[in-house]
Amino acid sequence: MLTANNITIMRGSRRILDQVSVAVRAGEFLAIVGPNGAGKSTLLHCLSGALEPDEGSVQLNGRPLSSWPARDLSRRRAVLTQSPSLGFAFTALQLVLIGRSPHMGSNPGRTDLRAAAAAMQETGIAHLAERSYLTLSGGERQRVHLARVLAQLYAEEASERYLLLDEPTNNLDLGHQHLALSAARRMTEQGVGVIAILHDPNHAVAYADRIHVLHRGRTYADGAVPDVMSEGLMREVFEVTARLLRDPQRDRPYIVLWPGSRPASINDHPPERRHACSLP
Amino acid sequence: MHSTADFALITHRQAQKTAIATMIAALALVAICFVTIHAGAIHIPPGTATRLIAQQLGLAPVDDSMQALRTILIEIRLPRIALGVLTGAGLAVAGVTLQGLFRNPLADPGLVGVSTGAATAAAAFIVLGWPLFEYLSAPVLRHALPIAAFVGGLLTTIAIYAVATREGRTDVATLLLAGVAINAMAAACIGLLVFLSSENELRDLNFWMLGSLNGVTWDRLVFVGPLILAATIALARFARHLNALLLGEIEARHLGFDVERTKRWMITLVALDVGAIVAMTGAIGFVGLLVPHLVRLMMGADHRTLYPLSALLGACLVLLADLFARTIVVPAELPIGIITSFLGGPFFLWLLLRQKAQGAF
């Protein structure tokens, strides 16, 4: 289990995160949703160990993240950050194999190649294996990075691992958005706990077991999808007038918006709250 | 191209391509060494050179009639070639490391000021260190010079890193401008030091600013040579770290690398490498930029390939440039940095224009 207990992040005197607790179990898909500046990326950085919380603690299997040896940790959890920049001509396959760094010596072995092949098929980029990263489109690059973190977690048999995704659907077209989320969803079947920041609440509804709603640095709601998702939540957190309908076939809610769902008369957050989530 | 077997084949082909390229580069280096042993202001015929080396190694009786040629070959030309190989390999590897560390292909020990920082420290030590000279014996002093250059290189590397890097991202414009400022200050300092010094203390301004392999002897090389070699080999062991680091410091940490420790080691080793080289040769520009780029163009960005090939090609480039420097205006000699800068300057401009065209910095 990967847990954050009452974590607080201060930036000056502002609280970017205020007493937030969140936990994900092995095999569970948790979506983190919330408006811009709610602290989603900051929370993910805390969960990945990139950011030390000012108060509270993050634990993996009951052990503080900071006391895990880096290599052990990197075999158990992988992180897809937002648009990593890269100006060097690696091939897609080389990049995906860099994801295997925690598992291999200086050269990839059979398992590493199997991991790369599986991850690249899963994300639909196997045909790009020998292409230079610099010649790929934004969406193709995003899928290469997704394949890299999938390869990092690849294991021959089910075991407890965690996958942290910060807006995995960035730059992806509709079909590839669902390809990416399906790939993450399939990981849960092998014991991987997934935490994904998702912008589209319908993605959260369709793929997540549980939703954690962040609003102005605080936990607004946390629970199973049908319990949390409501027209009231959409109004209060996202400030949109939405309708929640039920898909009779899957017995799941879905959210419908239309032009004018977010009237300009609704005030934005106070300005100082709005650019609050980046790494220090 | 879909299955594991296909990927194994791709990886295997890549490894094969690397092996072949490395072999070709190594053969080229041997061939260039062969040419540079014989060519120069005084031509030494191949047979004679072989005989002289055999005599030196005690494999053949010493023939006193060839004393002059022996001095030229054994005491002047061979140490110069050894230094050329070490300098080329060391500068190219330092360039690869800085480019990875700054996550930018435009970093070069000369451009960002590491070389000139080391040169300034070395020159300052020669001119201002005289209070120490009375107490230290000559061999200790010889070793103190590369150490001074190392300290200068280290301070400059740390300074530019602190100036140009924020939150693990390096701003190229700031990096290059910091290099411009450091180079300007270093040129002023060296100019002042040359002005203050007597003739014996500093050979000349050209030596420190443009570099030269001239005047190296075995006993100077004995201490500094292994230092350059060790630093270069140690740097090449960070290939996998650099591959991950190119994705970003946070990403590298998520991949299980100890980023802070890696950075500290790389900065120290680069300073040691460049400092030791500069103490022997002055600041030779553009080798660290030119060579890694050519290798990347041909072989891609993987540092496991980039390091060994850059080292070999760097050695080739410096040996060729030095051969040119000492044969084109016989009996005089050009500073080698003039030649590397003639090659490197336009190449750097071309790179800038290309990056501008791609909109990528």
Coordinates of N, CA and C in Angstrom, one line a residue, chain A residues 75-211:
Chain A
R75 N 12.3 -0.3 -8.5 CA 11.7 -1.5 -9.1 C 10.3 -1.7 -8.7
R76 N 9.8 -0.9 -7.7 CA 8.5 -1.1 -7.3 C 7.5 0.0 -7.7
R77 N 8.0 1.1 -8.1 CA 7.1 2.2 -8.5 C 7.8 3.0 -9.7
A78 N 6.9 3.3 -10.6 CA 7.4 4.1 -11.8 C 6.6 5.4 -11.8
V79 N 7.1 6.4 -12.4 CA 6.4 7.7 -12.4 C 6.5 8.3 -13.8
L80 N 5.3 8.7 -14.3 CA 5.3 9.4 -15.6 C 5.0 10.9 -15.2
T81 N 6.1 11.7 -15.4 CA 5.9 13.2 -15.1 C 5.3 13.9 -16.3
Q82 N 4.9 15.1 -16.1 CA 4.4 15.8 -17.3 C 5.4 16.2 -18.3
S83 N 5.3 15.8 -19.5 CA 6.1 16.2 -20.6 C 7.6 16.4 -20.3
P84 N 8.3 15.2 -20.0 CA 9.8 15.4 -19.8 C 10.4 15.9 -21.1
S85 N 11.3 16.9 -20.9 CA 11.9 17.4 -22.1 C 13.2 16.6 -22.5
L86 N 13.5 16.5 -23.7 CA 14.6 15.7 -24.1 C 15.1 16.2 -25.5
G87 N 16.3 16.6 -25.6 CA 16.8 17.2 -26.9 C 17.8 16.3 -27.6
F88 N 17.8 15.0 -27.2 CA 18.9 14.1 -27.8 C 18.2 13.0 -28.6
A89 N 19.0 12.5 -29.6 CA 18.4 11.6 -30.6 C 18.4 10.1 -30.1
F90 N 17.8 9.8 -29.0 CA 17.6 8.4 -28.7 C 16.6 7.8 -29.6
T91 N 16.7 6.5 -29.9 CA 15.5 5.9 -30.6 C 14.5 5.5 -29.5
A92 N 13.3 5.3 -30.1 CA 12.2 5.0 -29.1 C 12.5 3.8 -28.3
L93 N 13.1 2.8 -28.9 CA 13.4 1.5 -28.2 C 14.5 1.8 -27.1
Q94 N 15.5 2.6 -27.5 CA 16.5 2.9 -26.5 C 15.9 3.6 -25.2
L95 N 15.0 4.6 -25.5 CA 14.3 5.3 -24.4 C 13.5 4.3 -23.5
V96 N 12.8 3.4 -24.2 CA 12.0 2.5 -23.4 C 12.9 1.6 -22.6
L97 N 14.1 1.2 -23.1 CA 15.0 0.4 -22.4 C 15.7 1.2 -21.2
I98 N 15.8 2.5 -21.4 CA 16.3 3.3 -20.2 C 15.4 3.0 -19.0
G99 N 14.1 2.8 -19.3 CA 13.1 2.5 -18.2 C 13.5 1.2 -17.5
R100 N 14.3 0.4 -18.1 CA 14.7 -0.9 -17.5 C 16.0 -0.7 -16.6
S101 N 16.5 0.5 -16.5 CA 17.7 0.8 -15.8 C 17.7 0.1 -14.4
P102 N 16.7 0.2 -13.6 CA 16.7 -0.4 -12.3 C 17.0 -1.9 -12.3
H103 N 16.7 -2.6 -13.4 CA 16.7 -4.0 -13.5 C 18.0 -4.6 -14.2
M104 N 18.7 -3.7 -14.9 CA 19.7 -4.3 -15.8 C 21.1 -3.8 -15.5
G105 N 22.1 -4.5 -16.0 CA 23.5 -4.0 -15.9 C 23.7 -3.1 -17.1
S106 N 24.8 -3.2 -17.8 CA 25.0 -2.2 -18.8 C 24.3 -2.5 -20.1
N107 N 23.9 -3.8 -20.3 CA 23.2 -4.2 -21.5 C 21.9 -4.9 -21.2
P108 N 20.9 -4.6 -22.0 CA 19.6 -5.3 -21.8 C 19.6 -6.8 -22.0
G109 N 19.0 -7.5 -21.1 CA 18.8 -9.0 -21.2 C 17.5 -9.3 -21.8
R110 N 17.2 -10.6 -21.9 CA 16.0 -11.1 -22.5 C 14.7 -10.5 -21.8
T111 N 14.7 -10.5 -20.5 CA 13.6 -9.9 -19.8 C 13.4 -8.5 -20.1
D112 N 14.5 -7.7 -20.2 CA 14.4 -6.3 -20.5 C 13.8 -6.1 -21.9
L113 N 14.2 -6.9 -22.8 CA 13.7 -6.8 -24.2 C 12.2 -7.2 -24.2
R114 N 11.8 -8.3 -23.5 CA 10.4 -8.7 -23.4 C 9.6 -7.5 -22.8
A115 N 10.1 -6.9 -21.8 CA 9.4 -5.8 -21.1 C 9.2 -4.6 -22.1
A116 N 10.3 -4.3 -22.9 CA 10.2 -3.2 -23.9 C 9.1 -3.6 -24.9
A117 N 9.2 -4.8 -25.4 CA 8.3 -5.3 -26.5 C 6.8 -5.2 -26.0
A118 N 6.6 -5.7 -24.8 CA 5.2 -5.7 -24.2 C 4.7 -4.3 -24.1
A119 N 5.6 -3.4 -23.5 CA 5.1 -2.0 -23.2 C 4.9 -1.3 -24.5
M120 N 5.7 -1.5 -25.5 CA 5.6 -0.8 -26.8 C 4.4 -1.3 -27.6
Q121 N 4.0 -2.5 -27.4 CA 2.8 -3.0 -28.1 C 1.6 -2.5 -27.4
E122 N 1.7 -2.5 -26.1 CA 0.6 -2.0 -25.2 C 0.2 -0.5 -25.6
T123 N 1.3 0.3 -25.9 CA 1.0 1.7 -26.2 C 1.0 2.0 -27.7
G124 N 1.1 0.9 -28.5 CA 1.0 1.1 -29.9 C 2.2 1.9 -30.6
I125 N 3.4 1.7 -30.1 CA 4.5 2.3 -30.7 C 5.6 1.4 -31.1
A126 N 5.3 0.1 -31.2 CA 6.3 -0.9 -31.6 C 6.9 -0.6 -32.9
H127 N 6.0 -0.1 -33.8 CA 6.5 0.2 -35.2 C 7.5 1.4 -35.2
L128 N 7.6 2.2 -34.1 CA 8.4 3.3 -34.0 C 9.8 3.0 -33.4
A129 N 10.0 1.7 -33.1 CA 11.2 1.3 -32.3 C 12.5 2.0 -32.7
E130 N 12.7 2.1 -34.0 CA 14.0 2.5 -34.5 C 14.0 4.0 -34.9
R131 N 12.9 4.7 -34.7 CA 12.8 6.1 -35.0 C 13.4 6.9 -33.9
S132 N 14.0 8.1 -34.3 CA 14.6 9.0 -33.4 C 13.5 9.7 -32.6
Y133 N 13.7 9.9 -31.3 CA 12.7 10.6 -30.5 C 12.4 12.0 -31.0
L134 N 13.5 12.6 -31.6 CA 13.3 14.0 -32.1 C 12.4 14.1 -33.3
T135 N 12.2 13.0 -34.0 CA 11.3 13.1 -35.2 C 9.9 12.7 -34.8
L136 N 9.6 12.3 -33.6 CA 8.3 11.9 -33.2 C 7.3 13.1 -32.9
S137 N 6.0 12.8 -33.1 CA 5.1 13.9 -32.8 C 4.8 13.9 -31.3
G138 N 4.2 14.9 -30.8 CA 3.9 15.1 -29.3 C 3.2 13.9 -28.8
G139 N 2.2 13.4 -29.5 CA 1.5 12.2 -29.0 C 2.3 11.0 -29.0
E140 N 3.1 10.8 -30.0 CA 4.0 9.6 -30.0 C 5.1 9.7 -28.9
R141 N 5.6 10.9 -28.6 CA 6.5 11.1 -27.6 C 5.9 10.7 -26.2
Q142 N 4.7 11.2 -26.0 CA 4.0 10.9 -24.8 C 3.8 9.3 -24.6
R143 N 3.5 8.6 -25.7 CA 3.4 7.2 -25.6 C 4.7 6.5 -25.4
V144 N 5.8 7.1 -25.9 CA 7.1 6.5 -25.7 C 7.4 6.5 -24.2
H145 N 7.1 7.7 -23.6 CA 7.4 7.8 -22.1 C 6.5 6.9 -21.3
L146 N 5.2 6.8 -21.8 CA 4.3 5.9 -21.1 C 4.9 4.4 -21.1
A147 N 5.4 4.1 -22.4 CA 5.9 2.7 -22.5 C 7.2 2.6 -21.6
R148 N 7.9 3.6 -21.5 CA 9.1 3.6 -20.6 C 8.7 3.2 -19.2
V149 N 7.7 3.9 -18.6 CA 7.4 3.6 -17.2 C 6.7 2.2 -17.1
L150 N 5.9 1.8 -18.2 CA 5.3 0.5 -18.1 C 6.4 -0.6 -18.1
A151 N 7.5 -0.4 -19.0 CA 8.6 -1.3 -19.0 C 9.3 -1.3 -17.7
Q152 N 9.4 -0.2 -17.0 CA 10.1 -0.2 -15.7 C 9.4 -1.1 -14.7
L153 N 8.1 -1.2 -14.8 CA 7.4 -2.0 -13.8 C 7.1 -3.4 -14.3
Y154 N 7.5 -3.7 -15.5 CA 7.2 -5.0 -16.1 C 7.8 -6.1 -15.2
A155 N 6.9 -7.1 -14.9 CA 7.4 -8.3 -14.2 C 6.7 -9.5 -14.8
E156 N 7.4 -10.6 -14.7 CA 6.9 -11.9 -15.3 C 5.7 -12.4 -14.5
E157 N 5.7 -12.2 -13.2 CA 4.6 -12.6 -12.4 C 4.0 -11.5 -11.6
A158 N 2.8 -11.6 -11.2 CA 2.1 -10.5 -10.4 C 2.8 -10.2 -9.1
S159 N 3.0 -9.0 -8.8 CA 3.6 -8.6 -7.6 C 3.2 -7.2 -7.3
E160 N 3.4 -6.7 -6.1 CA 2.9 -5.4 -5.7 C 3.8 -4.3 -6.2
R161 N 3.2 -3.5 -7.1 CA 4.0 -2.3 -7.6 C 3.1 -1.1 -7.8
Y162 N 3.6 0.0 -8.0 CA 2.8 1.2 -8.1 C 3.2 2.1 -9.3
L163 N 2.2 2.6 -10.0 CA 2.4 3.4 -11.2 C 1.8 4.7 -11.0
L164 N 2.6 5.8 -11.0 CA 2.1 7.2 -10.8 C 2.1 7.9 -12.1
L165 N 0.9 8.4 -12.5 CA 0.8 9.0 -13.9 C 0.3 10.5 -13.7
D166 N 1.1 11.4 -14.2 CA 0.6 12.8 -14.2 C 0.1 13.2 -15.6
E167 N -1.2 13.2 -15.7 CA -1.9 13.5 -17.0 C -1.4 12.6 -18.1
P168 N -1.6 11.3 -18.0 CA -1.1 10.4 -19.0 C -1.7 10.6 -20.4
T169 N -2.8 11.3 -20.5 CA -3.5 11.5 -21.8 C -3.0 12.8 -22.5
N170 N -2.1 13.5 -21.9 CA -1.6 14.7 -22.6 C -1.2 14.5 -24.0
N171 N -1.6 15.4 -24.9 CA -1.2 15.3 -26.3 C -1.7 14.1 -27.1
L172 N -2.6 13.3 -26.4 CA -3.1 12.1 -27.1 C -4.4 12.4 -27.8
D173 N -4.6 11.8 -28.9 CA -6.0 11.9 -29.5 C -6.9 11.0 -28.8
L174 N -8.2 11.1 -29.1 CA -9.2 10.3 -28.4 C -8.9 8.8 -28.3
G175 N -8.6 8.2 -29.4 CA -8.3 6.8 -29.4 C -7.1 6.4 -28.5
H176 N -6.1 7.2 -28.6 CA -4.9 6.9 -27.9 C -5.0 7.3 -26.4
Q177 N -5.9 8.2 -26.1 CA -6.2 8.5 -24.7 C -6.7 7.2 -24.0
H178 N -7.6 6.5 -24.7 CA -8.2 5.3 -24.2 C -7.3 4.1 -24.2
L179 N -6.4 4.1 -25.2 CA -5.4 3.1 -25.3 C -4.5 3.2 -24.1
A180 N -4.1 4.5 -23.7 CA -3.2 4.7 -22.6 C -3.8 4.3 -21.3
L181 N -5.1 4.7 -21.1 CA -5.7 4.4 -19.8 C -6.1 3.0 -19.7
S182 N -6.4 2.3 -20.9 CA -6.6 0.9 -20.8 C -5.3 0.1 -20.4
A183 N -4.2 0.6 -20.9 CA -2.9 0.0 -20.6 C -2.7 0.1 -19.1
A184 N -3.0 1.3 -18.5 CA -2.8 1.4 -17.1 C -3.8 0.5 -16.3
R185 N -5.0 0.5 -16.8 CA -6.0 -0.4 -16.2 C -5.6 -1.8 -16.2
R186 N -5.0 -2.3 -17.3 CA -4.6 -3.7 -17.3 C -3.5 -4.0 -16.3
M187 N -2.6 -3.0 -16.0 CA -1.6 -3.2 -15.1 C -2.2 -3.6 -13.7
T188 N -3.4 -3.0 -13.4 CA -3.9 -3.3 -12.1 C -4.2 -4.8 -11.9
E189 N -4.4 -5.5 -13.1 CA -4.7 -6.9 -13.0 C -3.5 -7.7 -12.5
Q190 N -2.3 -7.2 -12.6 CA -1.1 -7.9 -12.2 C -0.6 -7.3 -10.9
G191 N -1.4 -6.7 -10.1 CA -1.0 -6.2 -8.8 C -0.4 -4.8 -8.7
V192 N -0.6 -4.1 -9.8 CA -0.1 -2.7 -9.8 C -1.2 -1.7 -9.3
G193 N -0.8 -0.9 -8.4 CA -1.7 0.1 -7.9 C -1.4 1.3 -8.8
V194 N -2.5 1.9 -9.4 CA -2.3 3.1 -10.3 C -2.8 4.3 -9.6
I195 N -2.0 5.4 -9.6 CA -2.5 6.7 -9.3 C -2.4 7.6 -10.5
A196 N -3.5 8.1 -11.0 CA -3.4 9.0 -12.2 C -4.1 10.3 -12.0
I197 N -3.4 11.4 -12.3 CA -4.1 12.7 -12.4 C -4.8 12.7 -13.7
L198 N -6.1 12.9 -13.6 CA -6.9 12.9 -14.9 C -7.7 14.2 -15.0
H199 N -7.7 14.8 -16.2 CA -8.4 16.1 -16.3 C -9.9 15.9 -16.7
D200 N -10.1 14.8 -17.4 CA -11.5 14.6 -17.9 C -12.2 13.7 -16.8
P201 N -13.2 14.2 -16.2 CA -13.9 13.4 -15.1 C -14.5 12.1 -15.7
N202 N -14.8 12.2 -17.0 CA -15.4 11.0 -17.6 C -14.3 9.9 -17.7
H203 N -13.0 10.2 -17.9 CA -11.9 9.2 -17.8 C -11.9 8.6 -16.4
A204 N -12.0 9.5 -15.4 CA -12.0 9.0 -14.0 C -13.1 8.0 -13.8
V205 N -14.3 8.4 -14.3 CA -15.5 7.5 -14.1 C -15.3 6.2 -14.8
A206 N -14.7 6.3 -16.0 CA -14.6 5.0 -16.8 C -13.6 4.1 -16.3
Y207 N -12.4 4.6 -15.8 CA -11.3 3.7 -15.6 C -11.0 3.5 -14.1
A208 N -11.4 4.5 -13.2 CA -10.9 4.4 -11.8 C -11.8 3.6 -10.9
D209 N -11.2 3.0 -9.9 CA -12.0 2.4 -8.9 C -12.5 3.4 -7.9
R210 N -11.5 4.3 -7.6 CA -11.8 5.3 -6.6 C -11.3 6.7 -7.1
I211 N -12.0 7.7 -6.6 CA -11.6 9.1 -7.0 C -11.2 9.9 -5.8

